[in-house]
Tab-separated table of C-alpha atoms and ligand atoms in Angstrom:
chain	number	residue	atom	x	y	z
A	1	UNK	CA	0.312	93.184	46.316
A	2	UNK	CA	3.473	92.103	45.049
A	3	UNK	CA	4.905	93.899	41.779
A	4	UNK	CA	6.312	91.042	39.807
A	5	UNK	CA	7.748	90.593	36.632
A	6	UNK	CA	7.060	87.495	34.628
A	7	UNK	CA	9.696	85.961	32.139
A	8	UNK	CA	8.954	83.475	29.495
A	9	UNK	CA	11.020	82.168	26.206
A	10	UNK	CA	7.566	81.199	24.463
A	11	UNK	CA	5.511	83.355	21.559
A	12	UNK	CA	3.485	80.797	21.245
A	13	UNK	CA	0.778	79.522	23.771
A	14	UNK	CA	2.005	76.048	25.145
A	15	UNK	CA	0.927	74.277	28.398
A	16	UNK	CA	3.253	76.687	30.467
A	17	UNK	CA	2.252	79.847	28.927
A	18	UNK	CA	-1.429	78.830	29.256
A	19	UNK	CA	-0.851	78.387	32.812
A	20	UNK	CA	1.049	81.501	33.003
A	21	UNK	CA	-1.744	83.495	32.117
A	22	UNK	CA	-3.856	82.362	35.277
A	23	UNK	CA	-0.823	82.924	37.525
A	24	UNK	CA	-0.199	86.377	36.362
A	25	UNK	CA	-3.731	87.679	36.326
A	26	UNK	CA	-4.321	88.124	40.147
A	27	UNK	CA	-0.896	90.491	40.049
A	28	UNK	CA	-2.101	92.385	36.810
A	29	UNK	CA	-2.464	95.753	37.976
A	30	UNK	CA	1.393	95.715	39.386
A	31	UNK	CA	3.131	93.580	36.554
A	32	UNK	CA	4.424	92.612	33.664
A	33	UNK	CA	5.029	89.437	31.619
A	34	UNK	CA	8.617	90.043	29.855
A	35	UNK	CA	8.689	87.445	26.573
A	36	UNK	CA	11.361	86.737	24.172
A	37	UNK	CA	9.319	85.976	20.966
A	38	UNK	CA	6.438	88.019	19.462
A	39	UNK	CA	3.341	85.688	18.680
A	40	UNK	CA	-0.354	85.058	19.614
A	41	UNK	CA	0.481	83.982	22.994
A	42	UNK	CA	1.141	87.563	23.387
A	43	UNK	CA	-2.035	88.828	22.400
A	44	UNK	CA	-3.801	86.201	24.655
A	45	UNK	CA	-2.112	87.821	27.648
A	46	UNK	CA	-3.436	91.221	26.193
A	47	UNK	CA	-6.918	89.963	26.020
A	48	UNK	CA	-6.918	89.003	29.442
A	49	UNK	CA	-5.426	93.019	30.348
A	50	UNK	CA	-2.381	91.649	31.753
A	51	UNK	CA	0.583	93.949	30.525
A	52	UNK	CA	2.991	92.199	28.458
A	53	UNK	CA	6.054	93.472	26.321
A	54	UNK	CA	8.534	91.598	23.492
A	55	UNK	CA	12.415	91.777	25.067
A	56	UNK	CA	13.903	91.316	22.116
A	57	UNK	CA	13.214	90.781	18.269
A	58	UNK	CA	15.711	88.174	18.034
A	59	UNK	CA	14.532	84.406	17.732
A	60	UNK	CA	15.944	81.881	20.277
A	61	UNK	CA	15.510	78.861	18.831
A	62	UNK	CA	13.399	76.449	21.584
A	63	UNK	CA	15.231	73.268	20.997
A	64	UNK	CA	15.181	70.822	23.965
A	65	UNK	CA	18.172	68.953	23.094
A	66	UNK	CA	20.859	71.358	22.539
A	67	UNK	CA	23.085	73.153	25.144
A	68	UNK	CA	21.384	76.451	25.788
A	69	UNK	CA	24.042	78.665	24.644
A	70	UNK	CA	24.028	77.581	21.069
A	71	UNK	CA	20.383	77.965	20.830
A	72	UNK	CA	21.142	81.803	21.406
A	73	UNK	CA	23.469	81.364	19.258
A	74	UNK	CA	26.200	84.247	20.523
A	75	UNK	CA	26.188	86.336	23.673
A	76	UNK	CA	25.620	88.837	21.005
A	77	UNK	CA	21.585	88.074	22.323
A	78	UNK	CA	21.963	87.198	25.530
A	79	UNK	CA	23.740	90.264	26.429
A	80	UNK	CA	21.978	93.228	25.554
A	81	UNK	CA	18.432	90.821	26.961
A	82	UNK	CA	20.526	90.714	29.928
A	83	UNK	CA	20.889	94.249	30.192
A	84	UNK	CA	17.174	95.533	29.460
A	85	UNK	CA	15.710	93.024	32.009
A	86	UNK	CA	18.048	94.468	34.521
A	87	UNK	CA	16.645	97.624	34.140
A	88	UNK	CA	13.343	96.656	34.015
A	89	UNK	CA	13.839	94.211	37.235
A	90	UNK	CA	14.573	97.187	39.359
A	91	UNK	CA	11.031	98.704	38.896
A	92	UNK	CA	9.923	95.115	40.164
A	93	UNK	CA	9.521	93.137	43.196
A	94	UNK	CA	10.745	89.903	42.084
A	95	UNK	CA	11.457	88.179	39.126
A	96	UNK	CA	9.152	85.152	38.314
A	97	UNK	CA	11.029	82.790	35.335
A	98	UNK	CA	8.233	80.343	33.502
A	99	UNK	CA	10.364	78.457	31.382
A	100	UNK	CA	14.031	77.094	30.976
A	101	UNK	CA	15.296	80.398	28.806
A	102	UNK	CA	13.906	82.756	31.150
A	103	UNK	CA	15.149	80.706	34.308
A	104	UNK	CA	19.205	81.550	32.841
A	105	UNK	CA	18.579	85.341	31.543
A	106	UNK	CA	15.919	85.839	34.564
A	107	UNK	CA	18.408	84.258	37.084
A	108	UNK	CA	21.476	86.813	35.675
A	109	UNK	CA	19.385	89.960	35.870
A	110	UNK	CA	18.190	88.778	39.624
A	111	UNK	CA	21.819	88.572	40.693
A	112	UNK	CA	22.477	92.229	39.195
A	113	UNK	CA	19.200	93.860	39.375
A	114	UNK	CA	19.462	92.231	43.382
A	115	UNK	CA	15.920	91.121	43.365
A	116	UNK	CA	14.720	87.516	44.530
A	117	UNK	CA	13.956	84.899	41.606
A	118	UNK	CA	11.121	81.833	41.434
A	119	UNK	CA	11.448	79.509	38.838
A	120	UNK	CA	8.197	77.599	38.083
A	121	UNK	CA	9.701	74.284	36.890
A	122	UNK	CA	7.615	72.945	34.106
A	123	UNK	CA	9.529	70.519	32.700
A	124	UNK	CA	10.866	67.189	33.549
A	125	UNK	CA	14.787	67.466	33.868
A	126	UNK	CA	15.923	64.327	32.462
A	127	UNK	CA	17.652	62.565	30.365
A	128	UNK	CA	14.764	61.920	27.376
A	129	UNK	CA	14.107	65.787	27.789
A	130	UNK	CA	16.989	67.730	28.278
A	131	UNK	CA	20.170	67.505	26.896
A	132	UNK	CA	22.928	66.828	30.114
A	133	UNK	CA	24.296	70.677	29.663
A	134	UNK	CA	21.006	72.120	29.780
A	135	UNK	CA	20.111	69.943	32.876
A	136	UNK	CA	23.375	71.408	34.704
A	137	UNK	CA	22.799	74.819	33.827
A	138	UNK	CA	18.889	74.550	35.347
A	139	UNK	CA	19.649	73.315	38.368
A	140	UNK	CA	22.769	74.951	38.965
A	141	UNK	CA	21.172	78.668	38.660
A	142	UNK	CA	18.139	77.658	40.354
A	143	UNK	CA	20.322	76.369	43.622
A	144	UNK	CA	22.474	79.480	43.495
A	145	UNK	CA	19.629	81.897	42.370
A	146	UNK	CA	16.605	80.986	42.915
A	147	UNK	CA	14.817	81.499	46.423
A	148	UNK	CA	11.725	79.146	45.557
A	149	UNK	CA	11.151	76.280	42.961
A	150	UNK	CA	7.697	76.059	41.684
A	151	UNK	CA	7.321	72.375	40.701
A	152	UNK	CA	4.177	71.677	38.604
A	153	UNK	CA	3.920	67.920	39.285
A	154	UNK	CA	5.614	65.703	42.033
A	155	UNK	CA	7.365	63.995	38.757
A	156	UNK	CA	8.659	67.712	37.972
A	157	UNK	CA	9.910	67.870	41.465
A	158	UNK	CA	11.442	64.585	41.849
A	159	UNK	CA	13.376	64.754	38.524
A	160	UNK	CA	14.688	68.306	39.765
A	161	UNK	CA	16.228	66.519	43.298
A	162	UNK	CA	17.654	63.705	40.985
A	163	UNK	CA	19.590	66.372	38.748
A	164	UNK	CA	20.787	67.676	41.888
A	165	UNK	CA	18.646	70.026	42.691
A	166	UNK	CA	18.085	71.446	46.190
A	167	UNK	CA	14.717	69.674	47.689
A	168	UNK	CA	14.487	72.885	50.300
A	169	UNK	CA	13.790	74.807	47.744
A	170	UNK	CA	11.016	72.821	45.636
A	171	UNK	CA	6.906	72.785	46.703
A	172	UNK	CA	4.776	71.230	44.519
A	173	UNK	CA	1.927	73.616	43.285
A	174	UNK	CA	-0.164	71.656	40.532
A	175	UNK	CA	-1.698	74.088	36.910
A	176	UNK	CA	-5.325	75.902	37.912
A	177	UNK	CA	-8.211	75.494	35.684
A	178	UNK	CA	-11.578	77.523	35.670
A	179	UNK	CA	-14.418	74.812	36.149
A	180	UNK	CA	-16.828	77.566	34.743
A	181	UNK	CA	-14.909	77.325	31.074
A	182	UNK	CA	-15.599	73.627	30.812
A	183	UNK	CA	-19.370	73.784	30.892
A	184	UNK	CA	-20.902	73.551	27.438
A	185	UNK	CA	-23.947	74.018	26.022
A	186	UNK	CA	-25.690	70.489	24.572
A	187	UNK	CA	-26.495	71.990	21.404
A	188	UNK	CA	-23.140	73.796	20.511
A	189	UNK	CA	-21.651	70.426	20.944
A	190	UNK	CA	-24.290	68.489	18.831
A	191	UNK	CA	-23.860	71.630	16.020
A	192	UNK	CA	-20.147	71.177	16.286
A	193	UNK	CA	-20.650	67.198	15.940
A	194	UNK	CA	-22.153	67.894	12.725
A	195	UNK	CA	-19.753	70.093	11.302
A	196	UNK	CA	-16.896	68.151	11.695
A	197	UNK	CA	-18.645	64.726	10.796
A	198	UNK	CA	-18.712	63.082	13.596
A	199	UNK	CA	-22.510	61.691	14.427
A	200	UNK	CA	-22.250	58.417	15.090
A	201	UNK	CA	-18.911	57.939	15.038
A	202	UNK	CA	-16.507	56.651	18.378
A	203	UNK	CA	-14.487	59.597	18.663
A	204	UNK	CA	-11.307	59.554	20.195
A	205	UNK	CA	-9.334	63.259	20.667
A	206	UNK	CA	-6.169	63.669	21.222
A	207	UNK	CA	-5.060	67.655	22.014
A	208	UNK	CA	-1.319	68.581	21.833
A	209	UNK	CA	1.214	70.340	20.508
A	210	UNK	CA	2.022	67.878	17.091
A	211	UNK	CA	5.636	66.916	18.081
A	212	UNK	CA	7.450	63.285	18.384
A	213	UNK	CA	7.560	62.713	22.461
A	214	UNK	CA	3.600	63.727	22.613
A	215	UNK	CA	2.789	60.475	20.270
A	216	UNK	CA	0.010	61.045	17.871
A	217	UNK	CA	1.528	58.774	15.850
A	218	UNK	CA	0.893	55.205	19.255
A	219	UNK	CA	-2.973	56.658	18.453
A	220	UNK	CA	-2.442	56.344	15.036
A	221	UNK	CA	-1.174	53.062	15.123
A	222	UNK	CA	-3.581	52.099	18.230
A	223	UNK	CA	-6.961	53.361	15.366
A	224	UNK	CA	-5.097	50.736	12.910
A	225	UNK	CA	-6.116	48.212	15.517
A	226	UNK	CA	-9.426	49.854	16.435
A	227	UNK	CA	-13.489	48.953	15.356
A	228	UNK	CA	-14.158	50.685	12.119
A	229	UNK	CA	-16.453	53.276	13.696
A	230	UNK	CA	-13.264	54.904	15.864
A	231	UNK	CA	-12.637	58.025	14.623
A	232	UNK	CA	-9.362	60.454	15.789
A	233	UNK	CA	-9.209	64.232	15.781
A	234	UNK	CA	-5.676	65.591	16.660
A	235	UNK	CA	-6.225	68.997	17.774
A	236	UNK	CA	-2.833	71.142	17.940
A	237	UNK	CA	-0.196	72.374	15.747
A	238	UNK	CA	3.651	71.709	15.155
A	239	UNK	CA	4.180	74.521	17.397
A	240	UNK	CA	7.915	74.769	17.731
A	241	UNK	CA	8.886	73.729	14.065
A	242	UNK	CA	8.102	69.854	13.967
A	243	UNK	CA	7.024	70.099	10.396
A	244	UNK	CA	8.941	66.521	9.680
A	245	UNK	CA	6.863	65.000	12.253
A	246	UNK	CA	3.966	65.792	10.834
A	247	UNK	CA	4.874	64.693	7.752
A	248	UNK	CA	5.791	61.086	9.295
A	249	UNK	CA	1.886	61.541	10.621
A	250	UNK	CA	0.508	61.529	7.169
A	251	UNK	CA	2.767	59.203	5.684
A	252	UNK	CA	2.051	56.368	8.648
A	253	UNK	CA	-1.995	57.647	8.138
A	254	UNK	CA	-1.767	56.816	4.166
A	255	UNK	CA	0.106	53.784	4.763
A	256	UNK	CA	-2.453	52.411	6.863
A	257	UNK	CA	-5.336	53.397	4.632
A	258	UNK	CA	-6.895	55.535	7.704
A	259	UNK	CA	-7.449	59.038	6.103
A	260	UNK	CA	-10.698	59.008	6.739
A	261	UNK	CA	-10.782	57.784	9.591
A	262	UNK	CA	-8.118	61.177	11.072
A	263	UNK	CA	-8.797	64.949	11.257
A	264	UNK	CA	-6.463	67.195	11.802
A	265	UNK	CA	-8.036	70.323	13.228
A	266	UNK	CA	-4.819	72.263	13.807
A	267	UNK	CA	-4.857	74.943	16.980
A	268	UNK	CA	-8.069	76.147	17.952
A	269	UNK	CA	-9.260	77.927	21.002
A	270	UNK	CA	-12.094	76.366	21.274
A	271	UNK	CA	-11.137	72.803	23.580
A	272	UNK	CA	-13.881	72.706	25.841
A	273	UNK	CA	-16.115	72.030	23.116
A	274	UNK	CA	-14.172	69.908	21.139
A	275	UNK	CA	-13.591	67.499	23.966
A	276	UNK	CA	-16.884	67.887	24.648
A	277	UNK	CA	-17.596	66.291	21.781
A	278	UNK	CA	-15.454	63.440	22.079
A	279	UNK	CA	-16.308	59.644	23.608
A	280	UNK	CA	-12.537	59.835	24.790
A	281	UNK	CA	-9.501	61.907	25.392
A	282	UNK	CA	-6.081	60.223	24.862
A	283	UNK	CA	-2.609	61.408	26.200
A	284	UNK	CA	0.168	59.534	24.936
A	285	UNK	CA	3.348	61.119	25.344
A	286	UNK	CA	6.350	58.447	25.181
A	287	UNK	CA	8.403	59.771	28.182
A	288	UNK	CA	6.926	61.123	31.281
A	289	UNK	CA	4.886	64.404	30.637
A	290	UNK	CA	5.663	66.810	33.396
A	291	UNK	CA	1.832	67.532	34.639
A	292	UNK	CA	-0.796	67.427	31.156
A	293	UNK	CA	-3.119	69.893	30.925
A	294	UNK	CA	-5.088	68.485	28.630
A	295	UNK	CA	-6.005	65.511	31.186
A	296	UNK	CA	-7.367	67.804	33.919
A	297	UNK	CA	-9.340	69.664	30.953
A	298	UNK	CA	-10.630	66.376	29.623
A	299	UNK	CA	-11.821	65.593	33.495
A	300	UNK	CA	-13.322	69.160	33.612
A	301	UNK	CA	-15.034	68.560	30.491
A	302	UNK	CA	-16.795	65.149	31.870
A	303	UNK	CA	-15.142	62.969	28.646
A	304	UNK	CA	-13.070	59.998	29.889
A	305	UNK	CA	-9.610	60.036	29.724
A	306	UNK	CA	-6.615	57.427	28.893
A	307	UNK	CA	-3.172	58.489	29.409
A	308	UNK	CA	0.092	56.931	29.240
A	309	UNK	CA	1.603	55.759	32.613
A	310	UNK	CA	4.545	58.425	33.449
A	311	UNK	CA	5.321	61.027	35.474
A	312	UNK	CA	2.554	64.063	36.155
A	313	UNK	CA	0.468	61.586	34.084
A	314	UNK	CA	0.029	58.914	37.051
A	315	UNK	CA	-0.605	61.893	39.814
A	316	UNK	CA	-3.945	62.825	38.220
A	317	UNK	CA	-5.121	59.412	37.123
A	318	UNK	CA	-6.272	56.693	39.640
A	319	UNK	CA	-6.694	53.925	37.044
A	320	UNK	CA	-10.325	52.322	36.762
A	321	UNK	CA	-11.572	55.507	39.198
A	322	UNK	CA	-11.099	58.100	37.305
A	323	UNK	CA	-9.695	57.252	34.420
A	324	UNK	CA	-7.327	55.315	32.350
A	325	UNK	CA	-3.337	54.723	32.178
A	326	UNK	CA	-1.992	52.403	29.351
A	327	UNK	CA	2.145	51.651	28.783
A	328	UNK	CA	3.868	54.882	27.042
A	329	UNK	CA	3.975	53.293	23.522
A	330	UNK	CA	1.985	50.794	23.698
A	331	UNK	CA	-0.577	51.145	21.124
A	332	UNK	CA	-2.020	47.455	21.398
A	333	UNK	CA	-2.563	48.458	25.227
A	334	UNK	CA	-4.351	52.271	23.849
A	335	UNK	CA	-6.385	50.144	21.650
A	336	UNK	CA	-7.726	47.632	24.055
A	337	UNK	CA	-9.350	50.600	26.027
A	338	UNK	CA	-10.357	52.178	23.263
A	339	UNK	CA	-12.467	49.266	22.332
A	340	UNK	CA	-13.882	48.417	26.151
A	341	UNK	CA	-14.844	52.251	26.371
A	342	UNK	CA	-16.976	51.566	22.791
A	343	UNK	CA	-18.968	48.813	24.617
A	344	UNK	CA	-18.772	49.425	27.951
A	345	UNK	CA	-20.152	53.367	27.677
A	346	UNK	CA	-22.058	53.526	30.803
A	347	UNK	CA	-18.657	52.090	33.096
A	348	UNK	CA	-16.599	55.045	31.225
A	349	UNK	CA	-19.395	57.724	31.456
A	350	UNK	CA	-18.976	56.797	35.677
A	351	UNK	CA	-15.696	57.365	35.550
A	352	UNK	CA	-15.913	60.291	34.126
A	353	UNK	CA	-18.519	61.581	36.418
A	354	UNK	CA	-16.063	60.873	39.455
A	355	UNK	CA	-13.017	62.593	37.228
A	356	UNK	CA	-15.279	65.922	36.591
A	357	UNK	CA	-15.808	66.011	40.248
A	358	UNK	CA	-12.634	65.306	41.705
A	359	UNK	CA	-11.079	68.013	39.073
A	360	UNK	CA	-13.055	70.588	40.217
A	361	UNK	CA	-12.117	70.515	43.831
A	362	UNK	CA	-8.577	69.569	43.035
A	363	UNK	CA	-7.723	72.059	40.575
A	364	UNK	CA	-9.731	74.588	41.075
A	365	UNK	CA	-7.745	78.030	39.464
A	366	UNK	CA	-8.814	79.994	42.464
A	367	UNK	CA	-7.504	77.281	45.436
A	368	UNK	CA	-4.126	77.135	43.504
A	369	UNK	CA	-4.056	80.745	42.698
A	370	UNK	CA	-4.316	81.508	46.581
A	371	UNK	CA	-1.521	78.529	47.149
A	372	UNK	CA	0.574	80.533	45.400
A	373	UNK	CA	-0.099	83.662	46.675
A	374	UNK	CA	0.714	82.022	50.286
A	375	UNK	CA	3.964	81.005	49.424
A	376	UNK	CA	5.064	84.452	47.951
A	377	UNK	CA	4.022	86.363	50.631
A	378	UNK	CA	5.351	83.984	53.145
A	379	UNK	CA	8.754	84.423	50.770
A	380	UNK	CA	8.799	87.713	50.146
A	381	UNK	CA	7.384	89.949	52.700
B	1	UDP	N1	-4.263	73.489	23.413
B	1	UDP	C1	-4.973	74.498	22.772
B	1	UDP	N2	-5.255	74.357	21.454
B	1	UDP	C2	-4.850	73.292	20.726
B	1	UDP	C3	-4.096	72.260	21.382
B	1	UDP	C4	-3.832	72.403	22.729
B	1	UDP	O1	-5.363	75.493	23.388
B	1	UDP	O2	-5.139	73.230	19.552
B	1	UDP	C5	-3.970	73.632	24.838
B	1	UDP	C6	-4.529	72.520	25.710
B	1	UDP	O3	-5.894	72.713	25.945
B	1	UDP	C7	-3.636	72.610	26.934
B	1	UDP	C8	-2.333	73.121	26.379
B	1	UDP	O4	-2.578	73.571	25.055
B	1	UDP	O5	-4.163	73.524	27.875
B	1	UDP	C9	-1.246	72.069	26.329
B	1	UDP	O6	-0.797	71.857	27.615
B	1	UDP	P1	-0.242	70.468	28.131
B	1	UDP	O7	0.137	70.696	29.541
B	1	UDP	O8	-1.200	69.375	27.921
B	1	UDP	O9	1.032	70.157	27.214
B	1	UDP	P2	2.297	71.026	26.751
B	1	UDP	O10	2.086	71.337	25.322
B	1	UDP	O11	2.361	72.215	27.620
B	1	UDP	O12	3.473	70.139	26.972
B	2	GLC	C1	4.681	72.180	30.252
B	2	GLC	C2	4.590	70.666	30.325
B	2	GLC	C3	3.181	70.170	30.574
B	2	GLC	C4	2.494	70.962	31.656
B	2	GLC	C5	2.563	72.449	31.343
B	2	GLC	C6	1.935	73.307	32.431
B	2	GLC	O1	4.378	72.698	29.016
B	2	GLC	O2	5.103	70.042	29.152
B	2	GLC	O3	3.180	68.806	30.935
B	2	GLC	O4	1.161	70.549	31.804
B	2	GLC	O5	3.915	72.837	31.231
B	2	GLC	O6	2.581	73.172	33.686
């Protein structure tokens, strides 16, 4: 079994570090997720026994569209993070980077603490995303450091070659799920259904990360042109400091008389229930989301799912077979299938019987945990 040490930028439990904790669990025994921010994504890796440890107690600010050296700020931080994952590489097999952050201080330490580097690539490297210096710097260290590319989408992968990435180095390995978590329990759901209001209401859920490019605010405006009995729950918080955009959310909500027609539930831990409990999941990032989670879980959880028509988006959904894809921004589009998913239950509720199945085989945590393991031992032994 390989001894591996994981890097990732994130405190906080996003898509990647969710995914993350799957990858990491099989190698538990002989590793160790490295982070660079304290928070409760570290204490979800604890509850799942897989050793984690803080690299440093200074914040790097996670913004997207600056260059990646003023985000740290000075190579006051860089350095001495340079240094202790260096020494803690050389206990280590390889050194497995999860995000952008940990690809550049994870790529460093490889070249000095001579150990081989994989960078699972979960973003999309273009222009929308990623400033053009931050694009360089990815792609350059991965094609001079990396010895495999973990893409998480075919969009991932394809945006990678485009930025100039090396294609030889890319395979496409898609995020795991556990079909087991996304049985519920009929009851919980109806109890839950009462609790937050929601009997006999159309209920539409939309689960992300409150931030501009994941579009709460096309649902918004798509309820605004909705039957009265849609209902929206936004489940997620403004996890990397988006506090404006939420603002914006409750301004557009007031203006459009909708507040009780919106709940906010913030970040919970419980999201097979809660999409349980919706008629309808809706994605609706405004530039191509690298793979989306919260599609596959929606699938998983047997609620039908619309999601806007880019990038890891379109490789999950066959429209009309398993799902729904609408226009990125177009709310008038969202809305329409909103409303033909109100009266036209039992064609959705097929659907999303053939999504639930298809999920299961396809992303099954234990087929993609053993892909995976195939291509680092074929690597690395
Ligand atoms: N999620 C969660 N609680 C919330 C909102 C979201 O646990 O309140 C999870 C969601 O179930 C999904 C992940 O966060 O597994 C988000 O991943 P996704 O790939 O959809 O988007 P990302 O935020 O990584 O871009
Ligand atoms: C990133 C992406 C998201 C993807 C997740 C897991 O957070 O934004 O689309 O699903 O990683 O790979």
């Amino acid at each position: 079994m390989l001894k591996i040490l994981f890097l990732d930028q994130s405190g906080k439990p996003g898509g990647a570090e969710l995914c993350l904790i799957d990858i990491a669990k099989p190698y538990r025994d002989r590793s160790l997720v490295g982070l660079f921010a304290d928070g409760s994504f570290k204490t979800l890796l604890q509850e799942n026994k897989i050793p984690v440890e803080v690299l440093t107690n200074q914040s790097i600010s996670v913004k997207k569209d600056s260059s990646f050296f003023l985000g740290l700020n000075s190579l006051k931080q860089i350095i001495p993070l340079i240094i202790k994952v260096v020494k803690i590489a050389r206990g280590y097999d390889l050194i497995y980077a999860n995000t952008q952050k940990a690809l550049v201080i994870g790529a460093i330490a490889s070249f000095f603490a001579r150990r081989p580097l994989v960078y699972h690539l979960h973003d999309i490297l273009s222009k929308e995303h990623f400033s053009l210096t931050n694009r360089w710097i990815a792609v350059n260290l991965a094609n001079h450091l990396a010895s495999v590319v973990i893409a998480n989408s075919q969009a991932s992968q394809t945006a990678f070659i485009e930025a100039g990435g090396r294609k030889e180095l890319t395979t496409v390995i898609y995020n795991g799920f556990e079909p087991k978590i996304y049985q519920t329990d009929e009851s919980d759901i109806r109890q839950l259904q009462q609790e937050l209001g929601l009997v006999g209401k159309f209920v539409v859920g939309h689960f992300s990360r409150l931030s501009p490019w994941k579009g709460q605010h096309i649902l918004i405006d798509a309820l605004a042109q909705s039957p009265p009995q849609v209902t929206v729950l936004l489940v997620g918080d403004a996890l990397f400091g988006e506090q404006d955009y939420v603002q914006q959310l409750h301004r557009q909500i007031r203006v459009l008389g909708l507040e009780k027609r919106v709940k906010f539930l913030g970040f919970r831990s419980d999201i097979p229930q809660l999409m349980a409990a919706c008629d309808l999941v809706a994605h609706t990032s405004t530039f191509a989301e690298p793979f989306g989670r919260v599609i596959v879980e929606a699938m998983l959880c047997g609620t039908p799912v619309i999601a806007s028509k880019a990038g890891g988006a379109m490789e999950l959904i066959k429209p009309g077979i398993n799902g729904f894809l609408f226009q990125p921004g177009d709310s008038q589009e969202l809305a329409q299938v909103i409303t033909a998913c109100l009266h036209q239950r039992h064609n959705s509720a097929t659907i999303a019987h053939n999504a639930r199945k298809m999920a299961i085989q396809r992303f099954n945590v234990s087929n993609i945990n053993q892909q995976i393991a195939q291509l680092l031992s074929s690597k690395f032994r």
